[in-house]
XYZ file of N, CA and C in Angstrom:
477
model
N 3.225 -18.010 19.257
C 3.005 -16.777 18.521
C 2.218 -17.031 17.233
N 2.436 -18.207 16.635
C 1.717 -18.551 15.400
C 0.209 -18.595 15.636
N -0.195 -19.100 16.798
C -1.622 -19.148 17.127
C -2.189 -17.733 17.240
N -1.412 -16.827 17.833
C -1.849 -15.428 17.947
C -1.993 -14.798 16.564
N -1.009 -15.049 15.678
C -1.075 -14.504 14.318
C -2.323 -14.996 13.595
N -2.623 -16.264 13.787
C -3.816 -16.833 13.159
C -5.073 -16.163 13.717
N -5.119 -15.979 15.028
C -6.261 -15.329 15.667
C -6.430 -13.903 15.144
N -5.318 -13.186 15.019
C -5.355 -11.821 14.484
C -5.863 -11.844 13.046
N -5.366 -12.773 12.240
C -5.782 -12.870 10.835
C -7.284 -13.117 10.716
N -7.818 -13.981 11.570
C -9.257 -14.265 11.554
C -10.041 -13.000 11.897
N -9.600 -12.269 12.901
C -10.286 -11.035 13.295
C -10.209 -9.981 12.189
N -9.088 -9.907 11.490
C -8.951 -8.969 10.369
C -9.962 -9.326 9.285
N -10.012 -10.607 8.919
C -10.923 -11.061 7.860
C -12.388 -10.825 8.217
N -12.700 -10.830 9.507
C -14.089 -10.620 9.918
C -14.409 -9.151 10.151
N -13.472 -8.268 9.810
C -13.763 -6.839 9.813
C -13.502 -6.091 11.098
N -12.839 -6.688 12.067
C -12.528 -5.987 13.311
C -11.465 -4.916 13.069
N -11.558 -3.820 13.781
C -10.568 -2.752 13.693
C -9.329 -3.068 14.517
N -8.278 -2.303 14.267
C -7.005 -2.525 14.948
C -7.151 -2.456 16.466
N -7.824 -1.432 16.975
C -7.971 -1.284 18.434
C -8.695 -2.479 19.051
N -9.755 -2.952 18.382
C -10.482 -4.126 18.884
C -9.576 -5.351 18.928
N -8.794 -5.544 17.877
C -7.920 -6.722 17.803
C -6.857 -6.673 18.896
N -6.280 -5.487 19.123
C -5.275 -5.335 20.185
C -5.890 -5.694 21.534
N -7.100 -5.209 21.788
C -7.779 -5.487 23.054
C -8.128 -6.970 23.198
N -8.659 -7.558 22.141
C -9.104 -8.955 22.203
C -7.958 -9.960 22.294
N -6.841 -9.666 21.634
C -5.755 -10.654 21.553
C -4.564 -10.340 22.442
N -4.538 -9.121 22.984
C -3.422 -8.693 23.824
C -2.081 -8.738 23.074
N -2.105 -8.356 21.796
C -0.870 -8.219 21.022
C -0.651 -6.737 20.755
N 0.566 -6.385 20.368
C 0.856 -4.974 20.127
C 0.257 -4.524 18.791
N 0.058 -3.239 18.674
C -0.520 -2.613 17.485
C 0.303 -2.935 16.235
N 1.608 -2.943 16.378
C 2.494 -3.215 15.241
C 2.244 -4.618 14.669
N 2.046 -5.593 15.538
C 1.760 -6.959 15.093
C 0.477 -6.996 14.269
N -0.538 -6.285 14.731
C -1.810 -6.243 13.999
C -1.608 -5.605 12.632
N -0.878 -4.498 12.589
C -0.671 -3.796 11.319
C 0.140 -4.635 10.337
N 1.160 -5.341 10.812
C 1.929 -6.214 9.920
C 1.063 -7.369 9.418
N 0.187 -7.885 10.279
C -0.727 -8.937 9.840
C -1.693 -8.407 8.788
N -2.141 -7.162 8.964
C -3.022 -6.560 7.960
C -2.295 -6.437 6.630
N -1.022 -6.085 6.685
C -0.237 -6.000 5.451
C -0.142 -7.367 4.785
N 0.090 -8.411 5.570
C 0.151 -9.767 5.006
C -1.168 -10.134 4.338
N -2.270 -9.771 4.985
C -3.590 -10.143 4.489
C -4.013 -9.303 3.294
N -3.613 -8.063 3.267
C -4.183 -7.148 2.283
C -3.119 -6.282 1.638
N -2.047 -6.878 1.122
C -0.986 -6.075 0.535
C -1.376 -5.639 -0.863
N -1.416 -4.328 -1.070
C -1.806 -3.785 -2.368
C -0.962 -2.576 -2.706
N 0.259 -2.577 -2.257
C 1.113 -1.421 -2.474
C 1.875 -1.478 -3.781
N 1.856 -2.619 -4.445
C 2.581 -2.759 -5.695
C 1.577 -2.985 -6.809
N 1.649 -2.153 -7.827
C 0.803 -2.298 -8.990
C 1.650 -2.895 -10.094
N 1.384 -4.114 -10.481
C 2.193 -4.735 -11.520
C 1.637 -4.380 -12.886
N 2.517 -4.284 -13.858
C 2.092 -3.883 -15.193
C 1.855 -5.063 -16.108
N 2.134 -6.281 -15.646
C 1.901 -7.423 -16.514
C 0.603 -8.156 -16.182
N -0.188 -7.605 -15.287
C -1.492 -8.185 -14.994
C -2.494 -7.690 -16.024
N -3.506 -8.504 -16.274
C -4.564 -8.074 -17.179
C -5.263 -6.863 -16.582
N -5.563 -5.843 -17.392
C -6.191 -4.633 -16.872
C -7.513 -4.879 -16.161
N -8.247 -5.936 -16.527
C -9.514 -6.169 -15.858
C -9.336 -6.687 -14.433
N -8.103 -6.908 -14.011
C -7.827 -7.314 -12.637
C -7.502 -6.116 -11.755
N -7.829 -4.908 -12.222
C -7.450 -3.710 -11.477
C -8.074 -3.650 -10.094
N -9.145 -4.393 -9.852
C -9.730 -4.426 -8.512
C -8.739 -4.982 -7.499
N -7.809 -5.823 -7.955
C -6.791 -6.370 -7.066
C -5.743 -5.333 -6.698
N -5.777 -4.175 -7.340
C -4.772 -3.145 -7.109
C -5.365 -1.930 -6.403
N -6.501 -2.082 -5.792
C -7.183 -0.955 -5.161
C -6.336 -0.359 -4.042
N -6.548 0.919 -3.736
C -5.798 1.557 -2.643
C -6.064 0.856 -1.312
N -5.106 0.959 -0.429
C -5.251 0.396 0.913
C -5.183 1.547 1.917
N -6.013 1.495 2.949
C -6.055 2.553 3.960
C -5.715 1.951 5.311
N -4.912 2.671 6.094
C -4.621 2.257 7.464
C -5.728 2.764 8.370
N -5.892 2.122 9.511
C -6.908 2.537 10.470
C -6.626 3.939 10.991
N -7.685 4.643 11.337
C -7.573 5.969 11.921
C -6.720 5.896 13.179
N -5.787 6.814 13.306
C -4.933 6.864 14.481
C -3.618 6.129 14.332
N -3.502 5.266 13.336
C -2.242 4.540 13.137
C -1.228 5.477 12.495
N -0.082 5.646 13.135
C 0.990 6.501 12.609
C 2.122 5.615 12.127
N 2.310 5.580 10.831
C 3.371 4.777 10.237
C 4.705 5.481 10.445
N 5.658 4.785 11.044
C 6.987 5.359 11.259
C 7.895 4.967 10.101
N 8.989 5.692 9.947
C 9.960 5.380 8.896
C 10.516 3.973 9.090
N 10.775 3.589 10.333
C 11.318 2.250 10.615
C 10.325 1.157 10.211
N 9.049 1.337 10.564
C 8.029 0.353 10.183
C 7.863 0.301 8.666
N 7.852 1.470 8.039
C 7.685 1.538 6.584
C 8.854 0.859 5.875
N 10.057 1.117 6.352
C 11.240 0.495 5.759
C 11.182 -1.030 5.921
N 10.714 -1.492 7.063
C 10.559 -2.935 7.284
C 9.553 -3.535 6.301
N 8.442 -2.840 6.075
C 7.445 -3.299 5.102
C 8.061 -3.343 3.708
N 8.805 -2.306 3.352
C 9.459 -2.280 2.038
C 10.405 -3.462 1.870
N 11.211 -3.701 2.883
C 12.220 -4.764 2.795
C 11.604 -6.160 2.781
N 10.582 -6.378 3.588
C 10.054 -7.736 3.746
C 8.873 -8.058 2.845
N 8.116 -7.066 2.446
C 6.896 -7.331 1.679
C 6.978 -6.828 0.239
N 7.300 -5.564 0.084
C 7.233 -4.932 -1.232
C 8.257 -5.501 -2.194
N 9.489 -5.628 -1.774
C 10.511 -6.099 -2.708
C 10.263 -7.541 -3.132
N 9.671 -8.352 -2.270
C 9.337 -9.727 -2.665
C 8.306 -9.721 -3.786
N 7.293 -8.870 -3.667
C 6.264 -8.768 -4.704
C 6.852 -8.167 -5.976
N 7.694 -7.155 -5.816
C 8.237 -6.435 -6.962
C 9.176 -7.292 -7.800
N 9.887 -8.216 -7.183
C 10.831 -9.060 -7.918
C 10.130 -10.030 -8.856
N 8.862 -10.307 -8.611
C 8.139 -11.293 -9.405
C 7.707 -10.761 -10.765
N 7.660 -9.442 -10.950
C 7.180 -8.894 -12.217
C 7.572 -7.429 -12.345
N 7.220 -6.859 -13.493
C 7.415 -5.424 -13.678
C 6.461 -4.702 -12.731
N 6.820 -3.514 -12.320
C 5.978 -2.807 -11.383
C 6.220 -1.306 -11.482
N 5.278 -0.557 -10.962
C 5.447 0.874 -10.751
C 5.117 1.100 -9.289
N 6.047 1.647 -8.551
C 5.853 1.860 -7.124
C 5.612 3.337 -6.893
N 4.530 3.674 -6.194
C 4.207 5.064 -5.914
C 4.028 5.264 -4.419
N 4.395 6.454 -3.965
C 4.150 6.824 -2.580
C 3.876 8.317 -2.543
N 3.232 8.763 -1.473
C 2.928 10.185 -1.360
C 3.958 10.865 -0.462
N 3.645 12.036 0.025
C 4.591 12.806 0.824
C 4.485 12.576 2.319
N 3.960 11.439 2.728
C 3.854 11.129 4.157
C 5.245 11.125 4.788
N 5.367 11.557 6.044
C 6.683 11.609 6.693
C 7.448 10.289 6.640
N 6.760 9.167 6.800
C 7.448 7.868 6.729
C 8.015 7.624 5.333
N 7.343 8.125 4.307
C 7.798 7.935 2.925
C 8.976 8.840 2.577
N 9.013 10.018 3.164
C 10.039 11.005 2.801
C 11.242 11.011 3.738
N 11.237 10.148 4.733
C 12.377 10.071 5.659
C 13.651 9.753 4.881
N 14.754 10.351 5.287
C 16.025 10.168 4.573
C 16.417 8.706 4.433
N 16.246 7.921 5.492
C 16.632 6.512 5.441
C 15.797 5.759 4.400
N 14.520 6.090 4.294
C 13.639 5.450 3.311
C 14.007 5.903 1.901
N 14.227 7.208 1.725
C 14.585 7.729 0.402
C 15.878 7.101 -0.109
N 16.853 6.956 0.775
C 18.125 6.347 0.370
C 17.915 4.887 -0.012
N 17.147 4.165 0.802
C 16.897 2.763 0.507
C 16.161 2.611 -0.829
N 15.180 3.478 -1.072
C 14.433 3.431 -2.334
C 15.367 3.664 -3.517
N 16.222 4.663 -3.410
C 17.145 4.976 -4.506
C 18.097 3.812 -4.777
N 18.501 3.113 -3.729
C 19.445 1.999 -3.874
C 18.791 0.690 -4.313
N 17.497 0.508 -4.023
C 16.879 -0.809 -4.203
C 15.700 -0.898 -5.163
N 15.077 0.196 -5.494
C 13.898 0.139 -6.359
C 14.265 0.593 -7.763
N 13.999 -0.259 -8.748
C 14.330 0.080 -10.124
C 13.376 1.122 -10.697
N 12.086 0.941 -10.482
C 11.079 1.845 -11.031
C 10.455 2.602 -9.877
N 10.661 3.894 -9.875
C 10.214 4.685 -8.732
C 9.971 6.127 -9.155
N 8.758 6.468 -9.570
C 8.482 7.855 -9.943
C 8.433 8.732 -8.690
N 9.497 9.482 -8.458
C 9.638 10.231 -7.207
C 8.646 11.386 -7.073
N 8.383 12.079 -8.149
C 7.555 13.278 -8.068
C 6.333 13.159 -8.964
N 5.229 12.805 -8.385
C 3.985 12.700 -9.132
C 3.071 13.819 -8.659
N 2.668 14.666 -9.594
C 1.891 15.854 -9.267
C 0.616 15.516 -8.487
N -0.065 14.445 -8.875
C -1.323 14.081 -8.219
C -1.142 13.793 -6.732
N 0.033 13.343 -6.339
C 0.276 13.034 -4.928
C 0.500 14.289 -4.090
N 0.656 15.427 -4.741
C 0.925 16.665 -4.012
C -0.337 17.475 -3.738
N -1.480 17.024 -4.248
C -2.733 17.729 -4.014
C -3.094 17.597 -2.537
N -3.407 18.713 -1.902
C -3.769 18.709 -0.483
C -5.283 18.622 -0.336
N -5.733 17.788 0.559
C -7.150 17.670 0.866
C -7.358 18.150 2.296
N -8.552 18.657 2.568
C -8.804 19.247 3.885
C -8.891 18.204 4.996
N -9.244 16.977 4.647
C -9.296 15.914 5.652
C -9.162 14.551 4.973
N -9.015 13.519 5.772
C -8.780 12.169 5.247
C -9.969 11.676 4.429
N -11.183 11.964 4.884
C -12.355 11.498 4.137
C -12.421 12.117 2.749
N -12.058 13.406 2.621
C -12.010 14.038 1.299
C -10.980 13.356 0.408
N -9.830 13.041 0.977
C -8.783 12.351 0.221
C -9.274 10.985 -0.255
N -9.841 10.204 0.659
C -10.331 8.872 0.292
C -11.415 8.967 -0.782
N -12.327 9.908 -0.613
C -13.400 10.085 -1.590
C -12.835 10.428 -2.954
N -11.866 11.330 -2.973
C -11.244 11.743 -4.232
C -10.532 10.582 -4.917
N -9.724 9.849 -4.169
C -8.982 8.716 -4.742
C -9.941 7.644 -5.243
N -10.917 7.289 -4.422
C -11.861 6.237 -4.815
C -12.699 6.645 -6.023
N -13.081 7.920 -6.097
C -13.865 8.413 -7.236
C -13.068 8.294 -8.531
N -11.831 8.750 -8.505
C -10.984 8.658 -9.701
C -10.731 7.200 -10.052
N -10.466 6.382 -9.044
C -10.191 4.959 -9.289
C -11.375 4.286 -9.985
N -12.589 4.535 -9.473
C -13.783 3.913 -10.060
C -14.087 4.455 -11.450
N -13.689 5.695 -11.713
C -14.014 6.305 -13.007
C -13.105 5.838 -14.140
N -11.987 5.218 -13.811
C -11.075 4.762 -14.864
C -11.687 3.590 -15.621
N -11.763 3.743 -16.930
C -12.282 2.667 -17.775
C -11.199 1.613 -17.969
N -11.607 0.375 -18.157
C -10.656 -0.714 -18.364
C -9.815 -0.476 -19.608
N -10.419 0.125 -20.637
C -9.684 0.421 -21.876
C -8.548 1.403 -21.586
N -8.833 2.412 -20.755
C -7.806 3.393 -20.394
C -6.655 2.710 -19.652
N -6.989 1.866 -18.685
C -5.959 1.161 -17.919
C -5.119 0.289 -18.848
N -5.779 -0.400 -19.778
C -5.057 -1.248 -20.740
C -4.116 -0.409 -21.601
N -4.592 0.750 -22.077
C -3.756 1.631 -22.905
C -2.540 2.129 -22.133
N -2.743 2.516 -20.888
C -1.637 3.004 -20.061
C -0.621 1.892 -19.827
N -1.104 0.697 -19.545
C -0.190 -0.442 -19.337
C 0.614 -0.730 -20.599
N -0.054 -0.704 -21.757
C 0.653 -0.946 -23.021
C 1.692 0.138 -23.273
N 1.327 1.386 -23.035
C 2.259 2.498 -23.257
C 3.456 2.390 -22.323
N 3.205 1.991 -21.083
C 4.293 1.857 -20.123
C 5.245 0.745 -20.542
N 4.686 -0.377 -20.983
C 5.516 -1.499 -21.411
C 6.357 -1.135 -22.625
N 5.803 -0.285 -23.502
C 6.512 0.086 -24.730
C 7.641 1.071 -24.459
N 7.558 1.787 -23.361
C 8.563 2.828 -23.060
C 9.901 2.242 -22.695
């Protein structure tokens, strides 16, 4: 199985999509998605990193057609996110996706995550399609000045 994981990782790094990787390696979609998470985990934004490293905190997008289930999301939270979060201060954000709002996930978050802004107005904005959402998020992300990010980090640390 380790050889398969390595093969999947190489295909991810070379830009292959999930469907191509499943076809080429004969592994399940879930294995590919978990490998993508290992390779490109960016769900935790730490507040003790230098603001000029914000490129390391860029949004992550799943492949078109991938439906994240509450069980898969909870597994990612338990195995990936909490390991990253324990290493430093963090702010964890999620939107209103069904996997994020499932009762089992909400309960686990309340019991295990120290910093968790549950209701963020910006996450409630509806976009007509995924491309509009991605464009909007990426535009705002690129428009943030490093000075602004530094000020927000300082203000958060002081609170």
